[in-house]
Coordinates of C-alpha atoms in Angstrom, one line a residue:
X924 CA 101.0 92.2 -100.6
X925 CA 101.0 89.1 -102.9
X926 CA 104.5 90.1 -104.0
X927 CA 105.6 90.2 -100.4
X928 CA 104.2 86.7 -99.8
X929 CA 106.0 85.3 -102.9
X930 CA 109.3 86.9 -101.8
X931 CA 108.9 85.4 -98.4
X932 CA 108.4 82.0 -99.8
X933 CA 111.5 82.3 -102.0
X934 CA 113.6 83.5 -99.0
X935 CA 112.4 80.5 -97.0
X936 CA 113.9 78.0 -99.4
X937 CA 116.9 76.0 -98.1
X938 CA 120.5 76.9 -99.2
X939 CA 122.1 75.0 -102.1
X940 CA 123.6 71.7 -101.2
X941 CA 121.2 70.9 -98.4
X942 CA 118.6 68.2 -99.0
X943 CA 115.2 69.2 -97.9
X944 CA 111.7 68.1 -98.8
X945 CA 110.2 70.3 -101.5
X946 CA 107.7 72.9 -100.3
X947 CA 104.1 71.9 -101.0
X948 CA 102.7 73.7 -104.0
X949 CA 99.4 75.5 -103.9
X950 CA 96.7 73.4 -105.6
X951 CA 95.8 74.6 -109.1
X952 CA 93.3 77.4 -109.0
X953 CA 93.8 78.0 -105.2
X954 CA 94.8 81.7 -105.7
X955 CA 91.7 82.3 -107.9
X956 CA 89.5 80.7 -105.3
X957 CA 90.9 82.8 -102.5
X958 CA 90.5 86.0 -104.7
X959 CA 87.0 85.0 -105.5
X960 CA 86.1 84.5 -101.8
X961 CA 87.6 87.9 -101.0
X962 CA 85.7 89.7 -103.7
X963 CA 82.5 87.8 -102.8
X964 CA 82.8 89.1 -99.2
X965 CA 83.3 92.7 -100.4
X966 CA 80.3 92.5 -102.7
X967 CA 78.2 91.0 -99.9
X968 CA 79.1 93.9 -97.6
X969 CA 78.3 96.4 -100.3
X970 CA 74.9 94.8 -100.8
X971 CA 74.2 94.7 -97.1
X972 CA 75.3 98.4 -96.7
X973 CA 73.0 99.6 -99.5
X974 CA 70.1 97.6 -98.2
X975 CA 70.6 98.7 -94.6
X976 CA 71.0 102.3 -95.7
X977 CA 67.8 102.2 -97.6
X978 CA 65.9 100.7 -94.6
X979 CA 67.3 103.4 -92.3
X980 CA 66.4 106.2 -94.6
X981 CA 62.9 104.8 -95.2
X982 CA 62.2 104.7 -91.5
X983 CA 63.9 108.1 -91.0
X984 CA 66.3 106.7 -88.4
X985 CA 69.0 109.4 -88.4
X986 CA 70.9 108.1 -85.4
X987 CA 72.7 105.6 -87.7
X988 CA 73.5 107.3 -91.0
X989 CA 74.4 105.2 -94.0
X990 CA 78.1 106.1 -93.7
X991 CA 78.1 105.1 -90.1
X992 CA 76.4 101.8 -91.0
X993 CA 78.9 101.0 -93.6
X994 CA 81.8 101.7 -91.2
X995 CA 80.2 99.5 -88.6
X996 CA 79.7 96.6 -91.1
X997 CA 83.4 96.8 -92.0
X998 CA 84.4 96.9 -88.3
X999 CA 82.3 93.9 -87.4
X1000 CA 83.4 91.8 -90.3
X1001 CA 87.0 92.8 -89.8
X1002 CA 86.8 92.0 -86.1
X1003 CA 85.4 88.5 -86.9
X1004 CA 88.1 87.9 -89.5
X1005 CA 90.8 89.1 -87.0
X1006 CA 89.8 86.6 -84.3
X1007 CA 89.0 83.7 -86.7
X1008 CA 91.4 81.4 -88.5
X1009 CA 90.9 83.0 -91.8
X1010 CA 93.7 82.4 -94.3
X1011 CA 96.3 85.2 -94.6
X1012 CA 95.7 85.3 -98.4
X1013 CA 92.1 86.1 -97.9
X1014 CA 92.9 88.9 -95.4
X1015 CA 95.2 90.6 -97.9
X1016 CA 92.2 91.3 -100.2
X1017 CA 90.8 93.7 -97.5
X1018 CA 94.0 95.6 -96.6
X1019 CA 93.6 99.3 -97.0
X1020 CA 96.2 100.4 -99.6
X1021 CA 96.5 104.1 -99.8
X1022 CA 97.6 103.8 -103.5
X1023 CA 94.4 102.0 -104.3
X1024 CA 92.4 104.6 -102.4
X1025 CA 94.1 107.6 -104.1
X1026 CA 94.2 106.1 -107.6
X1027 CA 90.9 104.4 -107.9
X1028 CA 88.4 105.2 -105.1
X1029 CA 89.0 108.9 -104.5
X1030 CA 89.1 110.3 -108.1
X1031 CA 85.4 109.5 -108.9
X1032 CA 84.3 110.8 -105.5
X1033 CA 86.1 114.1 -105.9
X1034 CA 85.1 114.5 -109.6
X1035 CA 81.5 113.9 -108.7
X1036 CA 81.8 116.5 -105.9
X1037 CA 82.9 119.2 -108.4
X1038 CA 80.5 117.9 -111.1
X1039 CA 77.4 117.9 -108.9
X1040 CA 77.9 121.4 -107.5
X1041 CA 74.8 123.5 -107.8
X1042 CA 76.4 126.4 -109.6
X1043 CA 74.0 129.2 -108.6
X1044 CA 74.3 128.8 -104.8
X1045 CA 77.9 127.8 -105.0
X1046 CA 79.0 130.9 -106.9
X1047 CA 76.7 133.1 -105.0
X1048 CA 78.7 132.0 -101.9
X1049 CA 82.0 131.6 -103.7
X1050 CA 83.9 134.1 -101.6
X1051 CA 82.7 132.6 -98.4
X1052 CA 83.5 129.0 -99.6
X1053 CA 87.0 129.9 -100.7
X1054 CA 87.6 131.7 -97.3
X1055 CA 86.4 128.7 -95.3
X1056 CA 88.1 126.0 -97.5
X1057 CA 91.5 127.7 -98.1
X1058 CA 92.1 130.2 -95.3
X1059 CA 90.1 128.2 -92.8
X1060 CA 91.8 124.9 -93.5
X1061 CA 95.2 126.6 -93.2
X1062 CA 94.2 128.1 -89.8
X1063 CA 92.8 124.8 -88.6
X1064 CA 96.0 122.9 -89.7
X1065 CA 98.4 125.4 -88.1
X1066 CA 96.4 125.8 -84.8
X1067 CA 96.1 122.0 -84.5
X1068 CA 99.8 121.5 -85.2
X1069 CA 100.9 124.2 -82.8
X1070 CA 98.6 123.0 -80.0
X1071 CA 99.9 119.4 -80.4
X1072 CA 103.5 120.6 -80.3
X1073 CA 102.9 122.8 -77.2
X1074 CA 101.1 119.8 -75.6
X1075 CA 104.2 117.7 -76.1
X1076 CA 106.5 120.5 -74.7
X1077 CA 104.3 120.7 -71.6
X1078 CA 104.3 116.9 -71.2
X1079 CA 100.5 116.7 -71.6
X1080 CA 100.9 114.2 -74.5
X1081 CA 103.4 112.3 -76.6
X1082 CA 106.0 114.8 -78.0
X1083 CA 106.5 115.0 -81.8
X1084 CA 108.8 117.4 -83.8
X1085 CA 107.1 120.6 -85.0
X1086 CA 107.0 119.6 -88.7
X1087 CA 105.4 116.2 -87.8
X1088 CA 102.9 118.1 -85.7
X1089 CA 102.0 120.3 -88.7
X1090 CA 101.7 117.2 -90.9
X1091 CA 99.2 115.8 -88.4
X1092 CA 97.4 119.1 -88.3
X1093 CA 97.1 119.1 -92.1
X1094 CA 95.8 115.5 -92.4
X1095 CA 93.3 115.8 -89.6
X1096 CA 91.9 119.0 -91.0
X1097 CA 90.5 117.2 -94.0
X1098 CA 86.7 117.1 -93.3
X1099 CA 84.2 114.6 -94.7
X1100 CA 80.7 115.8 -94.0
X1101 CA 79.0 113.1 -96.2
X1102 CA 76.7 112.2 -93.2
X1103 CA 75.7 115.8 -92.5
X1104 CA 75.0 116.5 -96.2
X1105 CA 72.8 113.3 -96.6
X1106 CA 70.8 114.4 -93.6
X1107 CA 70.5 117.9 -95.1
X1108 CA 69.0 116.3 -98.2
X1109 CA 66.6 114.1 -96.1
X1110 CA 65.3 116.8 -93.8
X1111 CA 65.6 119.8 -96.2
X1112 CA 67.9 122.7 -95.2
X1113 CA 68.8 126.2 -96.1
X1114 CA 70.3 126.1 -99.5
X1115 CA 73.1 128.6 -98.5
X1116 CA 74.1 126.5 -95.6
X1117 CA 74.2 123.4 -97.8
X1118 CA 76.3 125.2 -100.3
X1119 CA 78.8 126.4 -97.6
X1120 CA 79.2 122.9 -96.1
X1121 CA 79.4 121.1 -99.4
X1122 CA 81.7 123.7 -101.1
X1123 CA 84.0 123.8 -98.1
X1124 CA 84.3 120.0 -98.0
X1125 CA 85.1 119.8 -101.7
X1126 CA 87.9 122.4 -101.6
X1127 CA 89.0 121.4 -98.1
X1128 CA 90.2 117.9 -99.2
X1129 CA 92.4 119.5 -102.0
X1130 CA 93.8 122.1 -99.5
X1131 CA 94.5 119.5 -96.9
X1132 CA 96.4 117.2 -99.3
X1133 CA 98.4 120.1 -100.6
X1134 CA 99.4 121.2 -97.1
X1135 CA 100.2 117.6 -96.1
X1136 CA 102.5 117.1 -99.1
X1137 CA 104.2 120.5 -98.5
X1138 CA 105.0 119.6 -94.9
X1139 CA 106.1 116.1 -95.9
X1140 CA 108.4 117.6 -98.5
X1141 CA 109.9 120.0 -96.0
X1142 CA 110.5 117.1 -93.6
X1143 CA 112.0 114.7 -96.2
X1144 CA 114.5 117.2 -97.4
X1145 CA 115.5 118.2 -93.9
X1146 CA 114.5 121.7 -94.7
X1147 CA 112.8 122.5 -91.5
X1148 CA 115.1 125.5 -91.2
X1149 CA 114.0 127.1 -94.4
X1150 CA 112.2 130.3 -94.1
X1151 CA 108.4 130.4 -94.1
X1152 CA 108.3 132.1 -97.5
X1153 CA 109.8 129.1 -99.3
X1154 CA 107.3 126.8 -97.7
X1155 CA 104.4 129.0 -98.8
X1156 CA 105.9 129.2 -102.3
X1157 CA 106.0 125.4 -102.5
X1158 CA 102.4 125.1 -101.5
X1159 CA 101.2 127.8 -103.9
X1160 CA 103.2 126.1 -106.7
X1161 CA 101.4 122.7 -106.0
X1162 CA 97.9 124.2 -105.5
X1163 CA 97.9 126.7 -108.3
X1164 CA 99.7 124.4 -110.7
X1165 CA 97.2 121.6 -110.0
X1166 CA 94.2 124.0 -110.4
X1167 CA 95.6 125.3 -113.7
X1168 CA 96.1 121.8 -115.0
X1169 CA 92.5 120.8 -114.1
X1170 CA 91.0 123.9 -115.5
X1171 CA 93.0 123.6 -118.7
X1172 CA 91.9 120.0 -119.3
X1173 CA 88.3 121.0 -118.7
X1174 CA 88.5 123.8 -121.3
X1175 CA 90.1 121.5 -123.8
X1176 CA 87.3 119.0 -123.3
X1177 CA 84.7 121.7 -123.8
X1178 CA 86.3 122.8 -127.1
X1179 CA 86.6 119.2 -128.3
X1180 CA 82.9 118.4 -127.7
X1181 CA 81.9 121.8 -129.2
X1182 CA 83.6 121.4 -132.5
X1183 CA 84.1 117.7 -133.0
X1184 CA 80.4 117.1 -133.8
X1185 CA 80.0 114.1 -131.6
X1186 CA 76.4 114.7 -130.5
X1187 CA 74.8 112.6 -133.2
X1188 CA 72.9 109.4 -132.6
X1189 CA 75.4 107.0 -133.9
X1190 CA 78.4 108.6 -132.0
X1191 CA 76.9 108.8 -128.5
X1192 CA 78.9 105.8 -127.3
X1193 CA 82.2 107.6 -128.4
X1194 CA 80.9 110.8 -126.9
X1195 CA 80.3 109.2 -123.5
X1196 CA 83.6 107.3 -123.5
X1197 CA 85.6 110.4 -124.2
X1198 CA 83.7 112.3 -121.4
X1199 CA 84.4 109.6 -118.9
X1200 CA 88.2 109.4 -119.8
X1201 CA 88.9 113.2 -119.4
X1202 CA 88.6 113.3 -115.6
X1203 CA 91.2 110.4 -115.2
X1204 CA 93.4 112.1 -117.8
X1205 CA 93.4 115.3 -115.7
X1206 CA 94.2 113.3 -112.5
X1207 CA 97.0 111.3 -114.0
X1208 CA 98.5 114.4 -115.8
X1209 CA 98.8 116.2 -112.5
X1210 CA 100.3 113.2 -110.7
X1211 CA 102.8 112.7 -113.5
X1212 CA 103.8 116.4 -113.2
X1213 CA 104.4 116.0 -109.5
X1214 CA 101.2 118.0 -108.6
X1215 CA 98.0 117.1 -106.8
X1216 CA 95.7 115.0 -108.9
X1217 CA 92.9 115.6 -106.4
X1218 CA 93.0 119.4 -106.9
X1219 CA 93.2 118.9 -110.6
X1220 CA 90.2 116.5 -111.0
X1221 CA 88.1 118.7 -108.7
X1222 CA 88.4 121.7 -111.0
X1223 CA 88.1 119.6 -114.0
X1224 CA 84.7 118.4 -112.7
X1225 CA 83.6 122.0 -112.1
X1226 CA 84.7 123.2 -115.5
X1227 CA 83.3 120.2 -117.4
X1228 CA 79.9 120.5 -115.7
X1229 CA 79.7 124.2 -116.5
X1230 CA 81.0 124.2 -120.1
X1231 CA 81.5 120.6 -121.5
X1232 CA 78.3 119.2 -120.2
X1233 CA 76.1 121.5 -122.3
X1234 CA 77.9 120.4 -125.5
X1235 CA 76.7 116.8 -125.1
X1236 CA 73.6 115.4 -126.6
X1237 CA 70.6 114.9 -124.4
X1238 CA 71.0 111.2 -124.0
X1239 CA 74.7 111.5 -123.2
X1240 CA 74.0 114.2 -120.6
X1241 CA 71.6 111.8 -118.8
X1242 CA 74.1 108.9 -119.1
X1243 CA 77.2 110.7 -117.7
X1244 CA 75.2 112.2 -114.8
X1245 CA 73.8 108.8 -113.8
X1246 CA 77.2 107.1 -114.4
X1247 CA 79.3 109.4 -112.2
X1248 CA 76.6 109.4 -109.5
X1249 CA 76.6 105.6 -109.5
X1250 CA 80.4 105.4 -109.5
X1251 CA 80.7 107.9 -106.7
X1252 CA 78.1 106.1 -104.5
X1253 CA 79.8 102.8 -104.9
X1254 CA 83.2 104.3 -104.1
X1255 CA 82.0 106.2 -101.1
X1256 CA 80.2 103.2 -99.6
X1257 CA 83.2 100.9 -100.3
X1258 CA 85.6 103.4 -98.8
X1259 CA 83.8 103.3 -95.4
X1260 CA 83.5 99.5 -95.5
X1261 CA 87.1 99.2 -96.5
X1262 CA 88.2 101.6 -93.8
X1263 CA 86.2 99.9 -91.1
X1264 CA 87.6 96.5 -92.0
X1265 CA 91.2 97.8 -92.0
X1266 CA 90.7 99.6 -88.7
X1267 CA 89.8 96.2 -87.1
X1268 CA 92.7 94.4 -88.8
X1269 CA 95.6 96.9 -88.4
X1270 CA 97.9 97.0 -85.5
X1271 CA 97.4 100.1 -83.4
X1272 CA 99.5 101.9 -80.8
X1273 CA 97.2 102.5 -77.8
X1274 CA 100.0 103.3 -75.4
X1275 CA 99.6 107.1 -75.8
X1276 CA 96.0 107.6 -74.8
X1277 CA 96.8 111.2 -73.7
X1278 CA 97.8 112.0 -77.2
X1279 CA 94.4 110.8 -78.5
X1280 CA 92.4 112.6 -75.8
X1281 CA 94.1 116.0 -76.2
X1282 CA 94.2 115.8 -80.0
X1283 CA 90.4 115.5 -80.0
X1284 CA 90.1 118.6 -77.8
X1285 CA 92.6 120.5 -80.0
X1286 CA 90.8 119.7 -83.3
X1287 CA 87.5 120.9 -81.7
X1288 CA 89.2 124.1 -80.7
X1289 CA 90.9 124.5 -84.1
X1290 CA 87.6 123.9 -85.9
X1291 CA 86.0 126.6 -83.8
X1292 CA 88.8 129.1 -84.5
X1293 CA 88.5 128.2 -88.2
X1294 CA 84.8 128.7 -88.6
X1295 CA 84.1 131.7 -86.4
X1296 CA 87.1 133.7 -87.5
X1297 CA 86.4 133.1 -91.2
X1298 CA 82.7 133.8 -90.7
X1299 CA 83.6 137.1 -89.1
X1300 CA 85.8 138.1 -92.1
X1301 CA 83.0 137.0 -94.6
X1302 CA 80.4 139.0 -92.7
X1303 CA 82.6 142.1 -92.8
X1304 CA 82.4 142.2 -96.6
X1305 CA 78.6 141.5 -96.8
X1306 CA 75.6 143.7 -96.4
X1307 CA 73.4 143.2 -93.4
X1308 CA 70.9 140.9 -95.1
X1309 CA 73.5 138.6 -96.6
X1310 CA 75.6 137.8 -93.4
X1311 CA 76.0 134.3 -92.2
X1312 CA 73.7 133.8 -89.2
X1313 CA 75.2 132.5 -85.9
X1314 CA 73.2 129.3 -86.1
X1315 CA 74.7 128.5 -89.5
X1316 CA 78.2 129.1 -88.1
X1317 CA 77.4 126.6 -85.3
X1318 CA 76.2 124.1 -87.9
X1319 CA 79.4 124.6 -89.9
X1320 CA 81.5 124.0 -86.8
X1321 CA 79.6 120.8 -85.9
X1322 CA 79.8 119.4 -89.5
X1323 CA 83.5 119.0 -89.4
X1324 CA 83.6 115.2 -89.4
X1325 CA 86.8 113.4 -90.3
X1326 CA 86.6 110.5 -92.8
X1327 CA 88.5 108.5 -95.4
X1328 CA 90.8 111.3 -96.5
X1329 CA 92.2 111.8 -93.0
X1330 CA 92.5 108.0 -92.6
X1331 CA 94.3 107.5 -95.9
X1332 CA 96.8 110.3 -95.2
X1333 CA 97.4 108.9 -91.7
X1334 CA 98.1 105.5 -93.2
X1335 CA 100.5 107.1 -95.6
X1336 CA 102.3 108.8 -92.7
X1337 CA 103.0 105.4 -91.2
X1338 CA 105.4 104.8 -94.0
X1339 CA 106.9 108.3 -94.0
X1340 CA 107.5 108.9 -90.3
X1341 CA 109.5 106.9 -87.7
X1342 CA 107.7 103.8 -86.5
X1343 CA 106.5 105.2 -83.2
X1344 CA 105.5 108.6 -84.5
X1345 CA 103.6 107.2 -87.5
X1346 CA 101.8 104.6 -85.5
X1347 CA 100.7 107.1 -82.9
X1348 CA 99.3 109.5 -85.5
X1349 CA 97.6 106.6 -87.3
X1350 CA 95.9 105.3 -84.1
X1351 CA 94.9 108.8 -83.1
X1352 CA 93.3 109.5 -86.5
X1353 CA 91.5 106.2 -86.5
X1354 CA 90.0 107.0 -83.1
X1355 CA 88.9 110.4 -84.3
X1356 CA 87.4 109.1 -87.5
X1357 CA 85.4 106.4 -85.7
X1358 CA 84.3 108.9 -83.0
X1359 CA 83.2 111.6 -85.4
X1360 CA 81.5 109.3 -87.9
X1361 CA 79.6 107.3 -85.3
X1362 CA 78.9 109.8 -82.5
X1363 CA 78.7 113.2 -84.3
X1364 CA 77.2 111.6 -87.4
X1365 CA 74.5 109.9 -85.3
X1366 CA 73.6 113.1 -83.5
X1367 CA 73.6 115.4 -86.5
X1368 CA 69.8 115.3 -87.1
X1369 CA 69.2 116.2 -83.5
X1370 CA 71.7 119.1 -83.6
X1371 CA 70.3 120.5 -86.9
X1372 CA 66.8 120.4 -85.5
X1373 CA 67.9 122.1 -82.3
X1374 CA 69.6 124.9 -84.3
X1375 CA 66.5 125.2 -86.5
X1376 CA 68.4 125.0 -89.7
X1377 CA 66.5 122.2 -91.4
X1378 CA 63.0 122.1 -92.9
X1379 CA 63.3 125.6 -94.4
X1380 CA 61.1 125.5 -97.5
X1381 CA 61.3 129.2 -98.2
X1382 CA 64.9 129.2 -99.0
X1383 CA 65.2 127.8 -102.5
X1384 CA 67.5 128.3 -105.4
X1385 CA 64.8 130.0 -107.4
X1386 CA 64.8 132.9 -104.8
X1387 CA 68.4 133.7 -105.6
X1388 CA 67.8 136.3 -108.3
X1389 CA 65.5 138.4 -106.2
X1390 CA 67.7 138.3 -103.1
X1391 CA 71.1 138.5 -104.8
X1392 CA 72.4 135.3 -103.2
X1393 CA 72.3 134.8 -99.5
X1394 CA 68.9 134.8 -98.0
X1395 CA 68.2 137.2 -95.1
X1396 CA 68.3 135.6 -91.7
X1397 CA 65.2 135.5 -89.5
X1398 CA 66.7 137.6 -86.8
X1399 CA 68.9 140.7 -86.6
X1400 CA 72.7 140.4 -86.6
X1401 CA 74.9 142.9 -85.0
X1402 CA 77.0 145.2 -87.2
X1403 CA 80.8 145.1 -87.2
X1404 CA 83.4 147.6 -88.3
X1405 CA 86.6 146.8 -90.1
X1406 CA 87.9 149.9 -91.8
X1407 CA 90.4 149.2 -94.6
X1408 CA 90.1 145.4 -94.2
X1409 CA 86.4 145.7 -94.7
X1410 CA 86.8 147.7 -97.9
X1411 CA 89.3 145.1 -99.3
X1412 CA 86.8 142.3 -98.6
X1413 CA 84.1 144.2 -100.4
X1414 CA 86.4 144.6 -103.4
X1415 CA 87.0 140.9 -103.4
X1416 CA 83.2 140.3 -103.4
X1417 CA 82.9 142.7 -106.4
X1418 CA 85.6 140.8 -108.2
X1419 CA 83.5 137.6 -108.0
X1420 CA 80.6 139.6 -109.5
X1421 CA 82.9 140.8 -112.3
X1422 CA 83.9 137.2 -113.0
X1423 CA 80.3 136.3 -113.3
X1424 CA 79.9 138.9 -116.0
X1425 CA 83.1 137.7 -117.7
X1426 CA 81.8 134.2 -117.8
X1427 CA 78.4 135.1 -119.1
X1428 CA 79.6 137.5 -121.8
X1429 CA 82.8 135.7 -123.0
X1430 CA 83.6 132.3 -121.5
X1431 CA 80.2 130.6 -121.9
X1432 CA 79.7 131.7 -125.6
X1433 CA 83.3 130.7 -126.4
X1434 CA 83.4 127.2 -124.8
X1435 CA 79.7 126.1 -125.3
X1436 CA 77.3 125.9 -128.1
X1437 CA 75.0 128.5 -126.4
X1438 CA 73.3 130.9 -128.9
X1439 CA 73.2 134.6 -128.6
X1440 CA 69.6 134.7 -127.5
X1441 CA 70.3 132.7 -124.3
X1442 CA 69.8 134.7 -121.2
X1443 CA 71.0 132.4 -118.6
X1444 CA 72.6 133.6 -115.4
X1445 CA 76.0 132.4 -114.3
X1446 CA 75.6 128.9 -113.0
X1447 CA 72.5 128.1 -115.1
X1448 CA 73.6 125.3 -117.4
X1449 CA 73.0 126.4 -121.0
X1450 CA 70.8 123.9 -122.7
X1451 CA 72.0 122.0 -125.7
X1452 CA 71.0 124.1 -128.7
X1453 CA 72.4 121.9 -131.5
X1454 CA 70.2 120.4 -134.1
X1455 CA 70.8 116.7 -134.4
X1456 CA 72.4 115.5 -137.6
X1457 CA 69.5 113.2 -138.6
X1458 CA 66.9 115.8 -137.8
X1459 CA 68.1 118.3 -140.3

């Protein structure tokens, strides 16, 4: 933006040969002053957001979650700046740049999501999480895109081409249930439900970005007439390649910390620095290869937590856990403030109210098709006592809030699509984000208590071994028959169990410093068994 302003000032200079008074120069230090004011306002909003969030949590006021409060702060300050005579240069410090979001704000959030996964409930529900996050997101994207396209054909709403409808379906399928998860933690919830919501949201972002980029590539190359197989192949190339890149970087980091001997007292600073750099290395490597950095850094976080983390010294383990948690909290809060401010400052296209109204209905329908169809498939492969209860399915359906990921992709679509189409999608996404974060986020506590899925103290991670994963529901579920499909799903469930044995017997001993007498289950982080150099 500063570059644009400087170019505009150059273009405004008079032609050669014409006498004109010289343009007034900015006073020395003016740019630094403006930058300082902008940064001061951002820090002030961050401080206000954290203090307000603490007060709300302390008084158990769940009708205004912390994310909603941060969004409101950004909306109010942005609205005041929009109607005031604030200098243009000051406003530019608050503009939501998708490059800044994807390169600096999103990576620590996604890495912390993978790094903070509770491995035991996550891998006990791994088949269900993958089903909801990959198949479910694909279903939601396609259903939303087709419904929007049909709505345009029947003149219910503004008409968009099919590929652009599918792009909109992909970006609006990115869920951000940070509000729901925070209330889960405050009220206490079933650990399996928490694992499903959290695991789906982590993988869902990666899936939505991959789908959006695939549709964008199809549109930009005028390849809408290509067969469906080529489009699926492009998506798999991006997703699998990014996942392989992230897993590979994670394994390399594990071997480095295992054999480099960095866990001694005088090398802890180097140890922590290297650990912090590896996630960004994974992200930038994938982006440089034309893949998805979000998918890559997500799997890097999961692999580094399970393997690399146990090779660190005790002090370094405490530091990196606290550091990434701090960085993620700052980034998440700043994203909602940043997003609220930009929503108030951006120009929106409110001429197609019907598009906004019917899009909200369509994403609710698509979310329901996603959750209940995937839950049916998962329950077909599970025994009676491990099936997902109906009340948990309803909680999953309700927790599909839209947030910063959908907003950033919509802002990116403004530059990729024709002006009218991009603005319409951006305005619709903005309305959906504000509605879901404020309205649905504020009513989450009431909904969870009505469904009786919070305050369950009997369902804890420690009970996993005796119950083999999913805890039995408190009421009977009906049986379902599936024939050959049911057998295939059961075979997939057995394959996840086989991977657990593979990890315990081969991967964990190879990539970590775990000794032979360790008897940890998969997902239990092996403790650091090394003897310190100075203790020998």
